[in-house]
Each structure stands twice: as C-alpha cells, then as structure tokens.
Short mmCIF file of C-alpha atoms in Angstrom, two decimals:
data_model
loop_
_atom_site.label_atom_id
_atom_site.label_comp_id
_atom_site.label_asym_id
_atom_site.label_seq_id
_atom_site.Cartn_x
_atom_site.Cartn_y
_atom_site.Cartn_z
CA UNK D 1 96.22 -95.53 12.03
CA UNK D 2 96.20 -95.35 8.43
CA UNK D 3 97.75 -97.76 6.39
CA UNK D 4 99.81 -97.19 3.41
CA UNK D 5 97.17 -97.51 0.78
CA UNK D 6 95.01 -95.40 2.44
CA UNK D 7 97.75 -93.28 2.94
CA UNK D 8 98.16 -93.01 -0.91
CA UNK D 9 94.57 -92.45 -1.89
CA UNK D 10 94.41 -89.61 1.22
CA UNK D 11 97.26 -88.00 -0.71
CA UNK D 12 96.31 -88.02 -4.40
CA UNK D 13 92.78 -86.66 -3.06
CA UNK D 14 94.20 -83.97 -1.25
CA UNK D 15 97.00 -83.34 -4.54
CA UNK D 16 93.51 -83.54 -7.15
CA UNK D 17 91.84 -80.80 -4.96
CA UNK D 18 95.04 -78.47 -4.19
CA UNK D 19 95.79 -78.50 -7.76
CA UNK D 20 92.55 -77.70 -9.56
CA UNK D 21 93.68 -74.28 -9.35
CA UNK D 22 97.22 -74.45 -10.98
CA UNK D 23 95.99 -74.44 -14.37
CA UNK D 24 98.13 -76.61 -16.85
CA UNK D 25 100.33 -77.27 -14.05
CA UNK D 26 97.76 -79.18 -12.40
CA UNK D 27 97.62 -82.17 -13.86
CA UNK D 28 100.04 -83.77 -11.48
CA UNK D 29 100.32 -88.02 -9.91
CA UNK D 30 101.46 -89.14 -6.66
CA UNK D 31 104.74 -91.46 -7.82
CA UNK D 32 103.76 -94.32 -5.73
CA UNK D 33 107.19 -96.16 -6.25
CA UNK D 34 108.77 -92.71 -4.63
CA UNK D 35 106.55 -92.68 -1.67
CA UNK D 36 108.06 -93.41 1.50
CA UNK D 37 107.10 -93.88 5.57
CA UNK D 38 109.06 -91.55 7.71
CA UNK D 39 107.91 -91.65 11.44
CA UNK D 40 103.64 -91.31 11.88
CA UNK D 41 103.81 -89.28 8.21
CA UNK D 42 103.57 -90.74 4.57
CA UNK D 43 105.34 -89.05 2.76
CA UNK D 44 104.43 -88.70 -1.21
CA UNK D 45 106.52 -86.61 -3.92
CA UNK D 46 104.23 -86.30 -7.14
CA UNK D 47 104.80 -84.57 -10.50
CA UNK D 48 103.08 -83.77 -13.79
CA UNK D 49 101.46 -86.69 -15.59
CA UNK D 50 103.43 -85.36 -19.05
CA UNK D 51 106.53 -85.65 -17.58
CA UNK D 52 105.22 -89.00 -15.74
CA UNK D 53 103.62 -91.01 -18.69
CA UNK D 54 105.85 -89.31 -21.88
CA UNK D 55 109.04 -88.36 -20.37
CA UNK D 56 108.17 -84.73 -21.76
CA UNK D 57 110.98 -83.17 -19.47
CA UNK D 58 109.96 -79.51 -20.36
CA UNK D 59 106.61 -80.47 -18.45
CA UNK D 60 108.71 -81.62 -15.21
CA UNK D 61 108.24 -80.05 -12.64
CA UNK D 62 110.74 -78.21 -10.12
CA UNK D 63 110.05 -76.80 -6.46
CA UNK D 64 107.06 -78.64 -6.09
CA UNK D 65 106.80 -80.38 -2.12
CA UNK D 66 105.51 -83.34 -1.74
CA UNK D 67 102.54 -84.35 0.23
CA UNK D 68 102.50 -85.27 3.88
CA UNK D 69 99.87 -87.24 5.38
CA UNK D 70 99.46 -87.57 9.03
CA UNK D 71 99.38 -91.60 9.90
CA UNK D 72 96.97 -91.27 12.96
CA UNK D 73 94.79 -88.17 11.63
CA UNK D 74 94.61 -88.57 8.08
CA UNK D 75 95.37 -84.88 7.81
CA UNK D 76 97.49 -83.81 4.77
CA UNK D 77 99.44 -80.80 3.82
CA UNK D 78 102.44 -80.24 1.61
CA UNK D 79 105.68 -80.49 2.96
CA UNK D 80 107.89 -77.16 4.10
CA UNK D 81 111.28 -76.48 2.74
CA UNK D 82 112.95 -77.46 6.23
CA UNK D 83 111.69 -80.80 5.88
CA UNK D 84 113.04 -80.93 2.29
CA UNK D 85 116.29 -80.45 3.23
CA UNK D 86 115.99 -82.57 6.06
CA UNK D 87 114.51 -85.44 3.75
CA UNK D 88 117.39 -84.94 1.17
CA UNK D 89 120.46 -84.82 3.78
CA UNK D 90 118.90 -88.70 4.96
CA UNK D 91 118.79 -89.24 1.00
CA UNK D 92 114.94 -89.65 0.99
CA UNK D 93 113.85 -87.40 -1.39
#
C-alpha cells in the first residue's frame, strides 16, 4: 500500500511522462494542497506551472483530468469524465 507521498511522486512521474508530448501545454504540477484520498485511489488534479507560479490565467488550463493512482498497485491513469462528475457532486474536485 502506497502511502501518500509516494502517492504524489507516482503521480507527477506519470503527469512528466504523459505530458512530454503536449507541447507548451506540457509544462504542468501536481497541486499537492488539491490532492485528495478517495477509497484505495489518490487522487491528484494538476495544472500549468504559468498559471501555478504567476497567476497567468490565459495559461490555465480547462478539461484537463486529474491523475489517479491506484493505492495497492501503484498504477496511474487519468481520471474519466464519470468520475469527474462524480468527484464534483461530493464537492471534491
């Protein structure tokens, strides 16, 4: 069982490599203060480090899901849009 640290460095990993490809987009955080523990997932929203570290709100960004990493496993994958809405209705995310 992972803890939550390990939790958080699983994610960003798994965030750095996914993103490589997205061009300017990709230079993207885990928001550590946003992260959250719902069931045997760790849940971690992220967004661009402009928007992050110089509140440049043109470089937020929108539809992005967050990161899920599997407590026992360590697996990680982003989020689906059913567990979004799921998330927001229990005022999560």
């Amino acid at each position: 069982m992972l803890d939550k640290g390990s939790a958080e460095r699983a994610a960003a990993e798994f965030l750095s490599s996914e993103s490589k490809s997205w061009g300017a987009s990709g230079h993207v955080r885990i928001i550590a203060e946003y992260c959250f523990i719902d069931g045997d997932q760790y849940i971690a929203p992220y967004d661009h480090v402009d928007y992050l570290d110089h509140g440049r709100e043109d470089m937020q960004l929108g539809g992005n899901l967050p990161v899920a990493v599997d407590l026992t496993t360590g697996a990680c994958r982003f989020i689906d849009w059913d567990e979004v809405e799921v998330f927001s209705d229990r005022g999560l995310l």
